[in-house]
Amino acid sequence: QRPLRRLLSCPGTVAADLRREEQSSGNAETGSEDRTPKKRFSELQNERREQAQRTVLIHCPNKINEKKFLKFLSQHGPINTHFFYESFGLYAVVEFCQKESVTSLQNITRTPSLGPEAAIPFKSRYFNLKLRNSVNQTSELSSIQCSNQSSPSSKKLYQLLCCAESVDDQLNTLLREFQLTEENTRLRYLTCSLIEDVAAAYFPDCAVRPFGSSVNSFGKLGCDLDMFLDLDEIGKFTAQKTSGNFLMEFQVKNVPSERVATQKILSVIGECLDQFGPGCVGVQRILNARCPLVRFSHQASGFQCDLTANNRIALKSSELLYMYGALDSRVRALVFSVRCWARAHSLTSSIPGAWITNFSLTMMVIFFLQRRSPPILPTLDYLKTLADAEDKCIIEGHNCTFVRDLNRIKPSGNTETLELLLKEFFEYFGNFAFNKNSINIRQGREQNKPESSPLHIQNPFETSLNISKNVSQSQLQKFVDLARESAWILHQEGKDRPSPSSNQPWGLAALLLPSVTNNVPLSKKKKKPASERIKNLLDSIKSSGAENSIATNGR
Ligand code: GTP
Ligand code: MG
């Protein structure tokens, strides 16, 4: 009843947009379970990395003749695919079919002469295209269709959510609008690959691999790009080659610990990015953090990047989350909505502090889905029992083994709707005994808290660590209050939905938009005055200030 009328009462463009998107996505992301064999995480990573190595990034004039541009580039070899995007100018991402084409293009490219300034002649895969005889070409130039790299505005999201057919449809719509697009994913791998070129000047066989939300399937358009410098491949390669009675080792410099080695390597790579990494700006070397890193902006792609080294466990965590995200189509929809809800209410922040992180929220959703009856997601211990010899993985003494072939995990028989799950998620955590229990996705049940942090979420691989150690009591309380409030709103709505013609926000829209939640008559809790919110913010910053700001991120 409501669905159709809602769609009809929507502004024409949005309804049309919606229908188009539904047709083009074919419900692949959100609809019924797709039973085609799923690729392993490592397979996907390797494919994407290889693809990125054949790809170049070109800063173009604002108007360009696309056909001629492609013809010009195809002199160097066939092009597999390309797209344009805007970020302080027009950029093209062009993937050749063969790697040699990139070298060929580099060979005809010149280093610019800049007048009074001087150029550092680093030959990367990031180019600048200029028009020769631009006056003659003007008539042929046209605007280019650009791929979108940012998430929808609150206004558009609001419209889309209000036009959805059901709460389930709202959650799926939010997922569709916020998830990384194919182009954005390509740009992320390309950016890593460009950084790899810089690091490879010192470590020719290194790999710079993305991890975190760029690859774990929970990334939202605009999220940061976490990458790590993998030097392990170098060791593996040489070990295989050694045979016979002699064993050759490189003469190397020794340093007191793995940590010092990481700091030294990142220090140098950070310096290189700063001094001659094209497009890398605002390079900060944060080497004393628990997990040393180099932070910078990659201007051309618009990504905020965190480069770490020696961080295999984080990549393994990303693989685990990717598996959980792929096991059931409800997982990602629920995680995206919970993350957006948390962001909308300032429970999470881009600044490190005493806030809950997206990583912790994802763990909470996974845990909640393990607790359903029947469970929607298996426990990590169960995934470990399905592992075979090849899946065995020990990193720094931690057992990180779990089955990596998604097709060996039986789908869940649970058929609960997203609407029910969202409501129950809020109820579950609105009433969770955080004071005594720890969240543990390895066992899929609460454990006694081993230490007194307000929120305890066991790190799945380094089991003695708490991934939410940074969260303060007041932030946890805020989460609990908002969860209860949201459960209440959904519960009330279930009984008495606003009529479609009333134009009132409903379902997820009522939970997400702060201005909207304020309108809902709530006897219990009103938003605190701005002065109090600012005070809380300052308190959070103060309480985390003693620790290193990055360490508070829990890494
Ligand atoms: P975004 O907020 O979208 O960036 O999510 P994210 O998952 O990328 O989180 P973030 O950038 O903060 O961290 C990147 C990755 O580092 C995460 O996905 C985890 O794999 C890992 N990570 C973050 N925090 C912790 C932590 O407290 N402990 C451990 N072991 N790993 C962490
Ligand atoms: Mg991240």
Coordinates of C-alpha atoms in Angstrom, one line a residue, residues 119-366:
A119 CA 60.9 20.2 -11.5
I120 CA 62.0 17.1 -9.7
P121 CA 62.2 14.7 -12.6
F122 CA 60.4 11.7 -11.1
K123 CA 58.7 9.7 -13.9
S124 CA 55.5 8.4 -12.4
R125 CA 52.2 7.1 -13.9
Y126 CA 50.5 10.3 -13.1
F127 CA 50.5 12.6 -16.1
N128 CA 49.4 16.1 -17.1
L129 CA 47.8 16.4 -20.5
K130 CA 48.1 19.7 -22.4
L131 CA 46.4 20.7 -25.6
R132 CA 48.7 21.7 -28.4
N133 CA 47.2 24.5 -30.6
S134 CA 44.3 24.8 -28.2
V135 CA 42.8 27.6 -30.3
N136 CA 42.3 25.2 -33.3
Q137 CA 40.8 22.5 -31.1
T138 CA 38.2 24.6 -29.3
S139 CA 35.4 23.6 -31.6
E140 CA 36.0 19.9 -31.0
L141 CA 36.1 20.1 -27.2
S142 CA 33.2 19.0 -25.2
S143 CA 32.3 18.4 -21.6
I144 CA 32.9 14.9 -20.4
Q145 CA 30.6 12.6 -18.5
C146 CA 32.2 12.2 -15.1
S147 CA 31.9 9.3 -12.6
N148 CA 30.8 10.4 -9.2
Q149 CA 33.2 9.9 -6.4
S150 CA 31.2 11.3 -3.5
S151 CA 28.3 10.1 -1.4
P152 CA 24.9 11.7 -1.8
S153 CA 24.0 14.9 0.0
S154 CA 21.8 14.6 3.1
K155 CA 19.0 16.1 1.1
K156 CA 19.2 13.5 -1.7
L157 CA 19.6 10.7 0.8
Y158 CA 16.5 12.0 2.7
Q159 CA 14.5 12.1 -0.5
L160 CA 15.6 8.6 -1.5
L161 CA 14.8 7.2 1.9
C162 CA 11.4 8.8 2.1
C163 CA 10.6 7.4 -1.3
A164 CA 11.6 3.8 -0.4
E165 CA 9.1 1.1 -0.3
S166 CA 9.9 -0.3 3.1
V167 CA 12.4 -0.1 5.9
D168 CA 14.3 -3.0 4.2
D169 CA 14.3 -1.0 1.0
Q170 CA 15.6 2.0 2.9
L171 CA 18.6 0.1 4.2
N172 CA 19.3 -1.3 0.8
T173 CA 19.0 2.1 -0.8
L174 CA 21.5 3.6 1.7
L175 CA 23.9 0.8 0.9
R176 CA 23.6 1.3 -2.8
E177 CA 24.1 5.1 -2.5
F178 CA 27.1 5.0 -0.1
Q179 CA 29.1 1.9 -1.1
L180 CA 32.2 2.3 -3.1
T181 CA 31.6 2.3 -6.8
E182 CA 33.6 0.2 -9.2
E183 CA 35.4 3.4 -10.3
N184 CA 36.2 4.5 -6.8
T185 CA 37.6 1.1 -6.0
R186 CA 39.8 1.2 -9.1
L187 CA 41.0 4.7 -8.1
R188 CA 41.9 3.3 -4.6
Y189 CA 44.0 0.5 -6.0
L190 CA 45.6 2.9 -8.5
T191 CA 46.6 5.3 -5.7
C192 CA 48.2 2.4 -3.8
S193 CA 50.0 1.4 -7.0
L194 CA 51.3 4.9 -7.5
I195 CA 52.7 4.9 -4.0
E196 CA 54.1 1.5 -4.6
D197 CA 56.2 3.0 -7.5
V198 CA 57.8 5.4 -5.0
A199 CA 58.5 2.8 -2.4
A200 CA 59.8 0.5 -5.2
A201 CA 62.6 2.9 -5.8
Y202 CA 64.2 1.4 -2.6
F203 CA 62.4 -1.9 -2.4
P204 CA 61.8 -3.1 -5.9
D205 CA 59.7 -6.1 -5.0
C206 CA 57.5 -4.4 -2.4
A207 CA 53.8 -4.2 -2.6
V208 CA 51.6 -1.4 -1.3
R209 CA 48.3 -3.0 -0.4
P210 CA 45.0 -1.4 0.6
F211 CA 43.3 -2.7 3.7
G212 CA 40.5 -1.5 6.0
S213 CA 37.3 -0.2 4.6
S214 CA 38.6 0.3 1.1
V215 CA 38.7 -3.5 0.7
N216 CA 36.6 -5.1 3.5
S217 CA 33.3 -4.3 1.6
F218 CA 32.2 -1.8 4.3
G219 CA 33.8 1.3 2.7
K220 CA 31.7 4.3 2.2
L221 CA 32.4 6.8 -0.6
G222 CA 34.8 9.3 0.9
C223 CA 36.4 7.0 3.5
D224 CA 40.1 7.1 4.1
L225 CA 42.5 4.9 2.2
D226 CA 44.5 2.6 4.5
M227 CA 47.5 1.0 2.9
F228 CA 50.4 -1.0 4.0
L229 CA 53.9 -1.5 2.7
D230 CA 54.4 -5.2 2.3
L231 CA 58.1 -6.2 2.2
D232 CA 57.4 -9.9 2.9
E233 CA 57.2 -10.9 -0.7
I234 CA 60.9 -10.0 -1.1
G235 CA 61.9 -12.6 1.6
K236 CA 59.6 -15.3 0.2
F237 CA 60.9 -14.9 -3.3
T238 CA 64.6 -15.3 -2.4
A239 CA 63.9 -18.2 0.0
Q240 CA 62.5 -20.3 -2.9
K241 CA 65.4 -19.6 -5.1
T242 CA 68.0 -20.9 -2.7
S243 CA 69.2 -24.4 -3.3
G244 CA 72.3 -26.6 -2.9
N245 CA 74.9 -26.5 -0.1
F246 CA 75.3 -22.8 0.2
L247 CA 72.9 -20.3 1.6
M248 CA 73.2 -16.7 0.6
E249 CA 72.1 -13.9 2.8
F250 CA 72.0 -10.2 2.2
Q251 CA 74.3 -8.0 4.2
V252 CA 71.9 -5.8 6.0
K253 CA 71.8 -3.2 8.7
N254 CA 70.4 -4.5 12.0
V255 CA 68.2 -2.4 14.3
P256 CA 67.0 -3.2 17.8
S257 CA 63.5 -4.3 16.9
E258 CA 60.8 -4.8 14.2
R259 CA 59.2 -1.6 15.3
V260 CA 62.4 0.4 14.8
A261 CA 62.8 -1.2 11.4
T262 CA 59.3 -0.2 10.5
Q263 CA 59.9 3.4 11.7
K264 CA 63.1 3.7 9.7
I265 CA 61.5 2.4 6.5
L266 CA 58.4 4.6 6.9
S267 CA 60.5 7.6 7.7
V268 CA 62.4 7.3 4.4
I269 CA 59.3 6.5 2.3
G270 CA 57.5 9.4 4.0
E271 CA 60.4 11.7 3.1
C272 CA 60.2 10.5 -0.5
L273 CA 56.5 11.1 -0.8
D274 CA 57.0 14.5 0.6
Q275 CA 60.0 15.4 -1.5
F276 CA 59.0 14.0 -4.9
G277 CA 55.7 12.0 -4.7
P278 CA 53.5 13.7 -7.4
G279 CA 50.2 14.7 -5.9
C280 CA 51.2 13.8 -2.3
V281 CA 50.7 16.7 0.0
G282 CA 50.5 17.4 3.8
V283 CA 52.8 14.4 4.5
Q284 CA 53.0 13.8 8.3
R285 CA 55.2 11.1 9.7
I286 CA 53.6 9.8 12.8
L287 CA 56.2 7.3 13.8
N288 CA 55.8 7.1 17.5
A289 CA 52.2 5.8 17.4
R290 CA 51.5 2.3 18.5
C291 CA 51.3 1.5 14.8
P292 CA 53.7 3.9 13.1
L293 CA 52.3 5.5 10.0
V294 CA 52.7 8.2 7.3
R295 CA 49.6 10.2 6.7
F296 CA 49.1 12.3 3.6
S297 CA 46.6 13.5 1.1
H298 CA 46.7 12.3 -2.4
Q299 CA 45.5 15.4 -4.1
A300 CA 44.6 14.0 -7.4
S301 CA 42.3 11.2 -6.1
G302 CA 41.2 13.2 -3.1
F303 CA 42.0 10.4 -0.7
Q304 CA 43.3 10.9 2.8
C305 CA 45.9 8.1 3.0
D306 CA 47.4 6.3 6.0
L307 CA 50.5 4.3 5.0
T308 CA 51.7 1.7 7.5
A309 CA 54.2 -1.1 7.2
N310 CA 54.4 -4.6 8.7
N311 CA 50.7 -4.7 9.3
R312 CA 49.6 -8.1 8.1
I313 CA 47.1 -8.7 10.9
A314 CA 45.1 -5.7 9.8
L315 CA 45.0 -7.1 6.3
K316 CA 43.8 -10.4 7.7
S317 CA 41.1 -8.5 9.7
S318 CA 40.0 -6.9 6.4
E319 CA 39.8 -10.3 4.8
L320 CA 37.7 -11.6 7.7
L321 CA 35.3 -8.7 7.5
Y322 CA 35.1 -9.1 3.7
M323 CA 34.1 -12.7 4.3
Y324 CA 31.4 -11.7 6.8
G325 CA 30.2 -9.1 4.4
A326 CA 29.9 -11.6 1.5
L327 CA 28.2 -14.3 3.5
D328 CA 24.8 -12.8 3.7
S329 CA 23.4 -9.8 1.8
R330 CA 21.9 -8.3 5.0
V331 CA 25.3 -7.8 6.7
R332 CA 26.5 -4.9 4.6
A333 CA 23.1 -3.2 4.6
L334 CA 22.9 -3.3 8.3
V335 CA 26.6 -2.2 8.9
F336 CA 26.2 0.7 6.5
S337 CA 23.0 1.9 8.2
V338 CA 24.5 1.5 11.7
R339 CA 27.6 3.4 10.6
C340 CA 25.6 6.2 9.0
W341 CA 23.4 6.4 12.1
A342 CA 26.4 6.7 14.3
R343 CA 27.9 9.4 12.1
A344 CA 24.7 11.3 11.9
H345 CA 24.6 11.5 15.7
S346 CA 28.3 12.3 16.1
L347 CA 29.0 9.0 17.8
T348 CA 31.9 8.5 15.3
S349 CA 34.2 11.2 14.1
S350 CA 37.0 11.6 11.6
I351 CA 39.2 12.9 14.4
P352 CA 40.7 10.2 16.6
G353 CA 39.5 10.4 20.2
A354 CA 37.3 8.7 22.8
W355 CA 34.7 7.9 20.1
I356 CA 33.5 4.5 18.9
T357 CA 35.2 3.7 15.6
N358 CA 33.6 2.2 12.5
F359 CA 35.7 -0.9 13.0
S360 CA 34.2 -1.4 16.4
L361 CA 30.7 -0.8 15.1
T362 CA 31.2 -3.4 12.4
M363 CA 32.3 -5.9 15.1
M364 CA 29.2 -5.1 17.1
V365 CA 26.9 -5.8 14.1
I366 CA 28.8 -9.0 13.3

